[in-house]
PDB file of C-alpha atoms and ligand atoms in Angstrom:
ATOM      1  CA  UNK A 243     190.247  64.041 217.169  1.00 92.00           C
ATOM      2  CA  UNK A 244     192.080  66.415 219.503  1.00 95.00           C
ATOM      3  CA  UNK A 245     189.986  69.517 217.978  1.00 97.00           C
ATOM      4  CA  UNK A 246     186.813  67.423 218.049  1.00 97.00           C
ATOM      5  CA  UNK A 247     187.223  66.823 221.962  1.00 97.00           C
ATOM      6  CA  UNK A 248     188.380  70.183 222.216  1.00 97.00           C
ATOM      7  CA  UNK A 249     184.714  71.557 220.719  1.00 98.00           C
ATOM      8  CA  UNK A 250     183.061  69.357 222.932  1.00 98.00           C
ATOM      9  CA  UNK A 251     184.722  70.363 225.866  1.00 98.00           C
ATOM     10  CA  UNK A 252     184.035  74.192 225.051  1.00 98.00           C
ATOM     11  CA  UNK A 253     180.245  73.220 224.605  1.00 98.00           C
ATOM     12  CA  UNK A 254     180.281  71.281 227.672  1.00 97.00           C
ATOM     13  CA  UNK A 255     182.272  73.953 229.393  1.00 97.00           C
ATOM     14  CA  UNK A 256     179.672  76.752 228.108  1.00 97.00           C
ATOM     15  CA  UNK A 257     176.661  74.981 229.370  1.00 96.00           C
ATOM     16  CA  UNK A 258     177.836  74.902 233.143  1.00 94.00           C
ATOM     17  CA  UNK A 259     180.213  72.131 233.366  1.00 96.00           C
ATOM     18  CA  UNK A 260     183.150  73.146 235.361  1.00 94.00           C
ATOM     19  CA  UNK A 261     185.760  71.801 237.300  1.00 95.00           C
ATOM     20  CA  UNK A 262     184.737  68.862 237.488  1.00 97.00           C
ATOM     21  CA  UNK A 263     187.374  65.710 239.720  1.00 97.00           C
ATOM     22  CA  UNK A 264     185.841  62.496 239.157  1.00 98.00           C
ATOM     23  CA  UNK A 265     184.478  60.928 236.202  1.00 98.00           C
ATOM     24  CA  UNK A 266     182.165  57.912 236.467  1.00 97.00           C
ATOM     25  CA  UNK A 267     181.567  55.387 233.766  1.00 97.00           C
ATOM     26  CA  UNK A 268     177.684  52.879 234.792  1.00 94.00           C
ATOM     27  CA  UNK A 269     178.078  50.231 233.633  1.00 89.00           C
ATOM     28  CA  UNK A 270     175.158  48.001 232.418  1.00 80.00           C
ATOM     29  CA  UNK A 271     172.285  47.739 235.118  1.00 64.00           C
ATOM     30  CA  UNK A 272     174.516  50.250 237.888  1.00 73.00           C
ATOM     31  CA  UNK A 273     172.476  53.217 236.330  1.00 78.00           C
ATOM     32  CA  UNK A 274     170.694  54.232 238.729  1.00 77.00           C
ATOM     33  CA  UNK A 275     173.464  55.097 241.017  1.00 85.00           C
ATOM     34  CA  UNK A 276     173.046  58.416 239.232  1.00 89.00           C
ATOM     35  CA  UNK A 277     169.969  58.428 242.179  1.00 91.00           C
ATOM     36  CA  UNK A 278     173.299  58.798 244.717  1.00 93.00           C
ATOM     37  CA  UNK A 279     174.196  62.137 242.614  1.00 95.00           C
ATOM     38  CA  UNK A 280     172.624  65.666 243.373  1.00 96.00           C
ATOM     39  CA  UNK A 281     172.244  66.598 239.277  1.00 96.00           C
ATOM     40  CA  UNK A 282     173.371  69.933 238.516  1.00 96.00           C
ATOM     41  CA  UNK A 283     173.211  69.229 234.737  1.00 96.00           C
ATOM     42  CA  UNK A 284     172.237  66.293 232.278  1.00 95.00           C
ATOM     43  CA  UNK A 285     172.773  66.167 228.304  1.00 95.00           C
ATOM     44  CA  UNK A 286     171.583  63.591 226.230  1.00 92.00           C
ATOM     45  CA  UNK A 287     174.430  62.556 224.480  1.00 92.00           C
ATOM     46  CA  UNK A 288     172.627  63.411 221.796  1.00 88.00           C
ATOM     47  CA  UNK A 289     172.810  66.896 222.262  1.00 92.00           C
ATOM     48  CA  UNK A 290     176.414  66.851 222.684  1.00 94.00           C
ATOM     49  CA  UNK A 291     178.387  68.100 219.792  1.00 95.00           C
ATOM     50  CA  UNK A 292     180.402  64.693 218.601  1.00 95.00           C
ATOM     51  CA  UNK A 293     179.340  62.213 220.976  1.00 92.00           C
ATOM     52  CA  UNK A 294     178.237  59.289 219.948  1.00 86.00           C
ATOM     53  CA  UNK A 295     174.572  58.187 220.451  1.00 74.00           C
ATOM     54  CA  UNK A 296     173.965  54.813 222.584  1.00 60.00           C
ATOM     55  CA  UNK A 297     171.820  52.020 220.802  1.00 59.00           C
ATOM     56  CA  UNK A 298     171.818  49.314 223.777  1.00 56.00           C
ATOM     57  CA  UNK A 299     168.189  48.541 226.296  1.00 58.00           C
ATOM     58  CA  UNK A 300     169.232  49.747 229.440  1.00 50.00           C
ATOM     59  CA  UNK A 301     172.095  52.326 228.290  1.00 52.00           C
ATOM     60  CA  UNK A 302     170.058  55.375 228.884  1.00 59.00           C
ATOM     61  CA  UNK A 303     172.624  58.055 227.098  1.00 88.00           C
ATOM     62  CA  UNK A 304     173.276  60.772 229.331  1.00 92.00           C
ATOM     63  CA  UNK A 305     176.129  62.659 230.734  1.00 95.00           C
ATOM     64  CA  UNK A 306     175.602  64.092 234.258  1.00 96.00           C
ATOM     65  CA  UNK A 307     177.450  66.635 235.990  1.00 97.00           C
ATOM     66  CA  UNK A 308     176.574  66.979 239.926  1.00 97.00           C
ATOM     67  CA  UNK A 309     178.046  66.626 242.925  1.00 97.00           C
ATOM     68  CA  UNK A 310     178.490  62.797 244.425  1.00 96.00           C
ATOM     69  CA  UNK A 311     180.688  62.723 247.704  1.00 95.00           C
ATOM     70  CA  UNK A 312     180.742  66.322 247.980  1.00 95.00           C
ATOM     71  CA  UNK A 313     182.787  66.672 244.838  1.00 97.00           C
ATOM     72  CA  UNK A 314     182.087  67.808 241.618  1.00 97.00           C
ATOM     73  CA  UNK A 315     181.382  64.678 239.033  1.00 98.00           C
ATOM     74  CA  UNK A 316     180.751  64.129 235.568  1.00 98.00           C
ATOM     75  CA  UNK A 317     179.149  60.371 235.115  1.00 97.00           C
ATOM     76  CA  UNK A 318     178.453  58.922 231.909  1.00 95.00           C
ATOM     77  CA  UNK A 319     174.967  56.758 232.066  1.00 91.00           C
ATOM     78  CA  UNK A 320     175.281  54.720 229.513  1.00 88.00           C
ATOM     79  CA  UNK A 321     178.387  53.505 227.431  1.00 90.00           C
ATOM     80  CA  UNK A 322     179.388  52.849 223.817  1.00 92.00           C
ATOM     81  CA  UNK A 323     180.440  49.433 223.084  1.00 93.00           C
ATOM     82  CA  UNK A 324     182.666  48.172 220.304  1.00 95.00           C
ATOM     83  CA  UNK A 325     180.207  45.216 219.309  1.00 94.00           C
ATOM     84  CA  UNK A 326     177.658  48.093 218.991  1.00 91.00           C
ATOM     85  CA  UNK A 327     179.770  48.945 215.786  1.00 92.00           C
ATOM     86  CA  UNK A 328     181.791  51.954 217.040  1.00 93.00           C
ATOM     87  CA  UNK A 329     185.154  52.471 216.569  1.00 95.00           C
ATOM     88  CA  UNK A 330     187.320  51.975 219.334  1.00 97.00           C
ATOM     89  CA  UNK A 331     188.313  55.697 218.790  1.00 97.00           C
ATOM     90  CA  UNK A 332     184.356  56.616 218.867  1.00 95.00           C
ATOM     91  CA  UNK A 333     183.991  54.460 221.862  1.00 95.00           C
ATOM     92  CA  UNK A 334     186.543  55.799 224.115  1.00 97.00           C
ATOM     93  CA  UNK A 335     185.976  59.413 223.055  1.00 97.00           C
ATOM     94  CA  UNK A 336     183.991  60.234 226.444  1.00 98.00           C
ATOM     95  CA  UNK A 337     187.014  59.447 228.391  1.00 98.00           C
ATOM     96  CA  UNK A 338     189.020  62.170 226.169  1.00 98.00           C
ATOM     97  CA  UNK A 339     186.358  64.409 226.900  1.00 98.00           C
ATOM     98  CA  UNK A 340     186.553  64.015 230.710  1.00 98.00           C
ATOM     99  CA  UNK A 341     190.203  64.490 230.876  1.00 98.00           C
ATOM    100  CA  UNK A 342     190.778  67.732 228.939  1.00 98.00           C
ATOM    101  CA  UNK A 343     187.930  68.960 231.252  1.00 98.00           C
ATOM    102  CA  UNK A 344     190.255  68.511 233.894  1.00 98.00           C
ATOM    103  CA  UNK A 345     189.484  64.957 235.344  1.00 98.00           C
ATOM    104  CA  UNK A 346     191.956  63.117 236.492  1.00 98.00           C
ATOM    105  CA  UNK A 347     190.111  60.115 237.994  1.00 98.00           C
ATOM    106  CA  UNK A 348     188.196  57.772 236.374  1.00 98.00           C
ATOM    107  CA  UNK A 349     185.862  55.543 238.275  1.00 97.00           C
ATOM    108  CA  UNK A 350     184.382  52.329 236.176  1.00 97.00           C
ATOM    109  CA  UNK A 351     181.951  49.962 236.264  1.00 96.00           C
ATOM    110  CA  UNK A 352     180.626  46.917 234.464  1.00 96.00           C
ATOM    111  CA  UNK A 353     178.991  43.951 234.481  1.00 95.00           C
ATOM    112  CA  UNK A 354     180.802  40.462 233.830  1.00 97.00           C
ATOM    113  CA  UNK A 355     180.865  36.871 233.996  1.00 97.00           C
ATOM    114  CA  UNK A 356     182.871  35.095 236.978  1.00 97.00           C
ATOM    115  CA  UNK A 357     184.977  32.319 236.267  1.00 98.00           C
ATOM    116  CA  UNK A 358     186.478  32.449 239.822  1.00 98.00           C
ATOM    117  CA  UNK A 359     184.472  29.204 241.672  1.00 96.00           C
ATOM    118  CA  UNK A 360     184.828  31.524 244.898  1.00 97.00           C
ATOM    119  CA  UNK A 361     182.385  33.954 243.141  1.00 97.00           C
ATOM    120  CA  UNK A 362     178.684  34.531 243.493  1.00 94.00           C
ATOM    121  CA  UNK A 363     176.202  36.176 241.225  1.00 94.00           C
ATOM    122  CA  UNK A 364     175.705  39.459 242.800  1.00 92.00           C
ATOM    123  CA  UNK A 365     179.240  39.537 243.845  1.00 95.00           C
ATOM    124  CA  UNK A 366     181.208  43.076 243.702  1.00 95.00           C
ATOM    125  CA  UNK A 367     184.840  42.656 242.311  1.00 97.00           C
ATOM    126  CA  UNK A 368     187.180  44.782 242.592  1.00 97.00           C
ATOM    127  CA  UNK A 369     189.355  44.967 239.170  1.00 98.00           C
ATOM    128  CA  UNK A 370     192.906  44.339 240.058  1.00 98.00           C
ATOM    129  CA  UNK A 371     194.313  44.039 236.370  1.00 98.00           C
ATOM    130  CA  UNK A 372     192.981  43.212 232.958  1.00 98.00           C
ATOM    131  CA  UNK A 373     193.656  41.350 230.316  1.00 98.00           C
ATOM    132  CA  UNK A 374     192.824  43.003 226.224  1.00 98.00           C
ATOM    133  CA  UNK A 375     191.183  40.605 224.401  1.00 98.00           C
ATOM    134  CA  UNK A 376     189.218  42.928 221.974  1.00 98.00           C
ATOM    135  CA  UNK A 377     190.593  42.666 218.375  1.00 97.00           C
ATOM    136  CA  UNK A 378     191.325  46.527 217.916  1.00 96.00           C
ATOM    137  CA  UNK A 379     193.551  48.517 219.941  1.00 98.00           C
ATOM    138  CA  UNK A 380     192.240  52.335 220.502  1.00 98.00           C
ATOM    139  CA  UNK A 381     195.662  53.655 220.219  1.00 98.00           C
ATOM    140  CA  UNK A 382     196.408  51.612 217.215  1.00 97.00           C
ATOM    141  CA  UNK A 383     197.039  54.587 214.764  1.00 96.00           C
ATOM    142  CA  UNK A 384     199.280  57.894 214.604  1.00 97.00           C
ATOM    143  CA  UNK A 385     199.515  58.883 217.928  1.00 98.00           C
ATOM    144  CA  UNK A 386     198.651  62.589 219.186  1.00 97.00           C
ATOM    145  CA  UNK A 387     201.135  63.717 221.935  1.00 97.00           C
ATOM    146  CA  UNK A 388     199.123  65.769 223.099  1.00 97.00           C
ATOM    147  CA  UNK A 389     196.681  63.347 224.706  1.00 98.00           C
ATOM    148  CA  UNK A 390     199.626  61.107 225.784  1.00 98.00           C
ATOM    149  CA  UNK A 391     202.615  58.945 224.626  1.00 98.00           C
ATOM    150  CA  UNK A 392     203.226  56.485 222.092  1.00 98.00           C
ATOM    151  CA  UNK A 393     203.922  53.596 224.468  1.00 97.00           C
ATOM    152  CA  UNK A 394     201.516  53.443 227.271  1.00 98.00           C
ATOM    153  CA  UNK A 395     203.084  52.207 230.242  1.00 97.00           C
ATOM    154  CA  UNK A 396     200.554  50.057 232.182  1.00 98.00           C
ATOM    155  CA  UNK A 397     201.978  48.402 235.099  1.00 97.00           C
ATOM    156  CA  UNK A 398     198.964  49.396 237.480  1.00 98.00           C
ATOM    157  CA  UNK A 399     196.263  50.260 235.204  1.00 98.00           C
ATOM    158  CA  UNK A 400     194.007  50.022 238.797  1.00 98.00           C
ATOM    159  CA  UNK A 401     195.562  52.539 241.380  1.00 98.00           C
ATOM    160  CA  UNK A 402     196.291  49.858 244.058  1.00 98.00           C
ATOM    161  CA  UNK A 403     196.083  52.840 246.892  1.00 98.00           C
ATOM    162  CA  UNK A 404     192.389  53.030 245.405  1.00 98.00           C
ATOM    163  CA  UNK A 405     191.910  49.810 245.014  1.00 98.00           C
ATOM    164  CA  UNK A 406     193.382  49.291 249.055  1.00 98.00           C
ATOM    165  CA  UNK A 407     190.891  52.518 249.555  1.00 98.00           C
ATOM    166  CA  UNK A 408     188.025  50.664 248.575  1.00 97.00           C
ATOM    167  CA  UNK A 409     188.723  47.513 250.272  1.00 97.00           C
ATOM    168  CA  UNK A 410     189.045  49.483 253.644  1.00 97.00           C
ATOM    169  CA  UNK A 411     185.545  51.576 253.272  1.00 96.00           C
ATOM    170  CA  UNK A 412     183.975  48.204 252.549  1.00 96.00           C
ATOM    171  CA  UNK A 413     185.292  46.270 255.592  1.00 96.00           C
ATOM    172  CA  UNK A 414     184.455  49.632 257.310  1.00 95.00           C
ATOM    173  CA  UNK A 415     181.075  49.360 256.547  1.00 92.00           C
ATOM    174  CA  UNK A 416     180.752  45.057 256.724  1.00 92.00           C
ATOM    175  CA  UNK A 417     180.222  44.297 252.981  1.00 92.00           C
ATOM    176  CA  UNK A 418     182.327  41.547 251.531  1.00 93.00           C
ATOM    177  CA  UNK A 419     184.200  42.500 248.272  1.00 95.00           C
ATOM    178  CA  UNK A 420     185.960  40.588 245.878  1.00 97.00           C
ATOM    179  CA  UNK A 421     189.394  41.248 243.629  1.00 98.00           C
ATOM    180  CA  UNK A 422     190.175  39.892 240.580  1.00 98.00           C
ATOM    181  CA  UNK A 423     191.627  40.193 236.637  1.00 98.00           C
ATOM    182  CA  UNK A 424     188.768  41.011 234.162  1.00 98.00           C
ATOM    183  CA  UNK A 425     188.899  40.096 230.962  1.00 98.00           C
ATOM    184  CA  UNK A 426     187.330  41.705 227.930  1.00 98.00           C
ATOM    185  CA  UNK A 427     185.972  40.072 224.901  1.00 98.00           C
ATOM    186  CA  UNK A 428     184.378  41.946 222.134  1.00 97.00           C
ATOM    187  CA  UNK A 429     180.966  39.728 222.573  1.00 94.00           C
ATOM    188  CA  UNK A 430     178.038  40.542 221.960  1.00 96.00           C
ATOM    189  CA  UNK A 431     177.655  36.690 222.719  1.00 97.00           C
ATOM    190  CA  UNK A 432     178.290  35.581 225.778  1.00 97.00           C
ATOM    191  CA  UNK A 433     180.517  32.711 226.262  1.00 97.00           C
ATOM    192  CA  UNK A 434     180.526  29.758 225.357  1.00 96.00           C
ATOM    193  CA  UNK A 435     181.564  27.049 228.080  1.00 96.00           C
ATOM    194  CA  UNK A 436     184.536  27.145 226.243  1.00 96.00           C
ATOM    195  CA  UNK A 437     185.703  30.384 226.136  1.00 97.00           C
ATOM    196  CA  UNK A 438     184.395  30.828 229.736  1.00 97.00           C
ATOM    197  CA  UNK A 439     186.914  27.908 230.328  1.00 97.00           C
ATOM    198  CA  UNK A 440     189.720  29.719 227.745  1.00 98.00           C
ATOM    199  CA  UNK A 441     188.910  32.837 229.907  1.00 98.00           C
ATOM    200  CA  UNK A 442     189.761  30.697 233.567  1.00 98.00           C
ATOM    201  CA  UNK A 443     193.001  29.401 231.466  1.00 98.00           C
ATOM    202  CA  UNK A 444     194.116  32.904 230.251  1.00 98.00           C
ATOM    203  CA  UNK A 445     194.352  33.900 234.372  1.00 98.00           C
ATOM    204  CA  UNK A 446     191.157  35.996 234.582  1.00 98.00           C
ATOM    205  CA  UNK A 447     188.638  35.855 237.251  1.00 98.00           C
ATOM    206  CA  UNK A 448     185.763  37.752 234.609  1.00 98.00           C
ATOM    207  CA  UNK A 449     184.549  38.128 231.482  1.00 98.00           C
ATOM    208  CA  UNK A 450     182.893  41.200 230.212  1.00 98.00           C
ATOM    209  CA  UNK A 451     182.615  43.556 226.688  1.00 97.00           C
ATOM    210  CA  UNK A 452     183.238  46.703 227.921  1.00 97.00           C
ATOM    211  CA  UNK A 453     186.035  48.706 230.865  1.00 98.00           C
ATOM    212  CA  UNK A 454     189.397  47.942 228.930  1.00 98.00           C
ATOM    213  CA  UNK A 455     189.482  50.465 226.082  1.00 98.00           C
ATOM    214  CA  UNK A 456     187.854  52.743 228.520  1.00 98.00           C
ATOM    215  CA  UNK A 457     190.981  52.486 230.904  1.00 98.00           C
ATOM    216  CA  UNK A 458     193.955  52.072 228.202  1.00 98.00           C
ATOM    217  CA  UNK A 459     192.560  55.483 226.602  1.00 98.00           C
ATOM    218  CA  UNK A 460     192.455  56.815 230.166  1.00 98.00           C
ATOM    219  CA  UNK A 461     195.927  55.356 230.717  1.00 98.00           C
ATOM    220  CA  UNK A 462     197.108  57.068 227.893  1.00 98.00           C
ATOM    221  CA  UNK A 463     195.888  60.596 229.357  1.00 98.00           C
ATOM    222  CA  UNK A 464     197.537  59.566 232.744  1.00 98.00           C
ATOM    223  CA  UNK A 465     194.562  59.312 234.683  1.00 98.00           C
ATOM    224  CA  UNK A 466     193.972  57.242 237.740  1.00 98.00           C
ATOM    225  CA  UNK A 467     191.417  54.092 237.112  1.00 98.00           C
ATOM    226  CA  UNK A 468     189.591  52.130 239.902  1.00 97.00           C
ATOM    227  CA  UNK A 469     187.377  49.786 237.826  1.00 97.00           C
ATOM    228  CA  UNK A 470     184.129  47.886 239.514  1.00 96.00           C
ATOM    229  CA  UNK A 471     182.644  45.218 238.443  1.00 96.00           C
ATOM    230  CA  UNK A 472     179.238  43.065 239.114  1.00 95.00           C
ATOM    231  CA  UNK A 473     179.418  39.381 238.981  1.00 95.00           C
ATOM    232  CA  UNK A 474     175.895  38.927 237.239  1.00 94.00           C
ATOM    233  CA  UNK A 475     176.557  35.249 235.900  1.00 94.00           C
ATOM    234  CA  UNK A 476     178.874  32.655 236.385  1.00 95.00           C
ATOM    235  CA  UNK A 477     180.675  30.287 233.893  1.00 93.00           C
ATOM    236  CA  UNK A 478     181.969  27.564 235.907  1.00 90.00           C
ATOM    237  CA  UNK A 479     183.563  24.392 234.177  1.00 87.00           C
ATOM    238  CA  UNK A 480     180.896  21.462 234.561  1.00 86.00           C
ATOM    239  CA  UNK A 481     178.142  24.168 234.979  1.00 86.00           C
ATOM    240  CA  UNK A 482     176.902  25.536 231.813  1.00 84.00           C
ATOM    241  CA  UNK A 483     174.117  28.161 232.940  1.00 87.00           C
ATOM    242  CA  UNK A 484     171.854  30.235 230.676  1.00 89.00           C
ATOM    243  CA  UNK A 485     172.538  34.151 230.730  1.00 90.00           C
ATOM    244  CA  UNK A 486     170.217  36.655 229.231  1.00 90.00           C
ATOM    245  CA  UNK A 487     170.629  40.213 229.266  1.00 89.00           C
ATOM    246  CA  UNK A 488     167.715  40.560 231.497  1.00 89.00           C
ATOM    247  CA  UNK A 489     169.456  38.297 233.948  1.00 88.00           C
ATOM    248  CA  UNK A 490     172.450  40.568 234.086  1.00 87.00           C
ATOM    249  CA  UNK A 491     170.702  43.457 234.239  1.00 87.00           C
ATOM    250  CA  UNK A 492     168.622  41.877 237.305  1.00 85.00           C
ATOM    251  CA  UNK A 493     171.886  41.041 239.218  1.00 84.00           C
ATOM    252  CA  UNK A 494     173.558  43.756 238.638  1.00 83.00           C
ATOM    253  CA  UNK A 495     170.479  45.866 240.360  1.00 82.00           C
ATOM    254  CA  UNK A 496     171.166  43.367 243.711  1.00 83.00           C
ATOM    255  CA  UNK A 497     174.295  45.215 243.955  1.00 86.00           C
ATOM    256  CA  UNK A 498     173.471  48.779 242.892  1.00 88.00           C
ATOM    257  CA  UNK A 499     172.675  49.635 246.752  1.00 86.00           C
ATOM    258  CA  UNK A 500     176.119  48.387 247.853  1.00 89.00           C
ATOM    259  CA  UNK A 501     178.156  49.810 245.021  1.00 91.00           C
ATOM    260  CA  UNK A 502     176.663  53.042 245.387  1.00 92.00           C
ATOM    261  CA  UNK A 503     177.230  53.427 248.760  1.00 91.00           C
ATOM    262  CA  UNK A 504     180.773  52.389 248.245  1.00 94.00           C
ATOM    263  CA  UNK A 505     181.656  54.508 245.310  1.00 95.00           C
ATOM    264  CA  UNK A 506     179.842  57.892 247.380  1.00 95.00           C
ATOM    265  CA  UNK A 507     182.099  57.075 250.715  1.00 95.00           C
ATOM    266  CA  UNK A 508     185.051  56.334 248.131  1.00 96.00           C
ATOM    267  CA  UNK A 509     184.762  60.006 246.624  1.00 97.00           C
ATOM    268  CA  UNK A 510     184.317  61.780 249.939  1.00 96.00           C
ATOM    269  CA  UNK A 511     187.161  60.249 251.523  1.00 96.00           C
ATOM    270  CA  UNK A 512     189.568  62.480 249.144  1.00 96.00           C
TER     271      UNK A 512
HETATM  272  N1  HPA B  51     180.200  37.563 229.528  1.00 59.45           N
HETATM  273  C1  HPA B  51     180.441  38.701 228.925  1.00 59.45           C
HETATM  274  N2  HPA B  51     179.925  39.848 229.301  1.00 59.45           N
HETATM  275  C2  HPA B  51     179.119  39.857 230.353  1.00 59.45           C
HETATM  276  C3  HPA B  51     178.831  38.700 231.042  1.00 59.45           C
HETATM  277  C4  HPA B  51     179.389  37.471 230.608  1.00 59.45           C
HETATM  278  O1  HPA B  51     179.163  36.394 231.159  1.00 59.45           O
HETATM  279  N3  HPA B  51     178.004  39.040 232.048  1.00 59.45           N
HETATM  280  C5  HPA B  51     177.803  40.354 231.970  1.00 59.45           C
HETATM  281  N4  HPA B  51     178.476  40.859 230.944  1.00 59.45           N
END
């Protein structure tokens, strides 16, 4: 894998893509933030030696390099998910790719499912902490020191100073944010109101299928994570509610505005 990443990053490198600071992972329906971003560059991923190719509506499948912020960015639009059939090895290898181009902060966002009763659809939560619910690990196997250790420590897998960064640019600028533990599931079903209920018990305030590999693989590289999520449904005991993937998408647009404004000051403020 290490040689792999290392022949992307050459290609990538050889096409124009330098020095980049911040990566950005959109998450389902948050797209179009890539509007926010003066593009310098965009590959299809596939046109990029060893990516993967996205299968998902609404996953586009292009990396961008620009400048967001006034800083140079790479942004992924478009992810790979496990319950598309990847490995979690193939799913995480974008994040690989951004570090040993010299990125050491990872920015990403989602969709999910409150659980919280104080949430809204529409909502913007901030992800304090998560909890790994997916059934493979992406560092399960021999591990290469040269991306990072064996044992991962994880004890702020969100930067709190980014996370108290955020929080401060959006009271700055009058739009309410949320906090809370996300949760991720392997889906692709959503939940039932039992496991939305299982999620509430396990101490999460969201449910999603995506983010958590993402950030352990970034963990493992020592880069810094602030993950954002969009409350697109809820799954409140008492309240079973239909969700559709046009639904989610739909919310998740109500927010795209606010996050995008958020996630531009964020970057300029370094
Ligand atoms: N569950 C899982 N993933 C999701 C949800 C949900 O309710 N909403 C958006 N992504």
């Amino acid at each position: 894998m290490f040689n792999k990443v290392q022949e992307t990053v050459k290609f990538l490198k050889e096409k124009g893509l330098t020095n980049p600071e911040f990566g950005i992972v959109l998450g389902t329906g948050l797209g179009s933030l890539v509007n926010y971003i003066s593009v310098e560059k965009s590959f299809d991923y596939g046109d990029i030696p060893n990516f993967p190719v996205s299968t998902v509506k609404g996953h586009s499948g292009k990396l961008i390099y620009g400048e967001l912020g006034g800083k140079k960015i790479v942004a992924m639009q478009g992810r790979f998910h496990y319950y598309e059939g990847w490995t979690m090895q193939e799913a995480t290898f974008p994040i690989r790719v951004m570090k040993i181009l010299g990125i050491d902060n990872l920015i990403v966002s989602n969709a999910s499912g409150g659980v919280n009763p104080k949430f809204s659809v529409g909502d913007v939560m901030l992800i304090t902490d998560h909890i790994n619910f997916m059934p493979e690990h992406p560092l399960r196997g021999k591990n290469d020191d040269r991306f990072g250790p064996r044992f991962v420590d994880m004890h702020e897998p969100y930067n709190l100073k980014y996370i108290a960064k955020f929080e401060a640019l959006a009271k700055a600028k009058n739009l309410p944010i949320q906090k809370g533990v996300y949760l991720a599931l392997q889906g692709p079903t959503f939940e039932t109101p039992a496991e939305y209920k299982m999620v509430k018990t396990l101490g999460a305030d969201a449910v999603g299928m995506s983010t958590v590999p993402e950030v352990i693989v970034a963990k493992h590289m020592n880069m810094v994570c602030l993950g954002i999520s969009v409350i697109t449904d809820l799954g409140i005991e008492g309240k079973p509610e239909t969700v559709s993937h046009e639904e989610v998408q739909k919310a998740a647009k109500t927010a795209e505005k606010k996050i995008s404004d958020l996630v531009t000051a964020f970057i300029a403020s370094f």
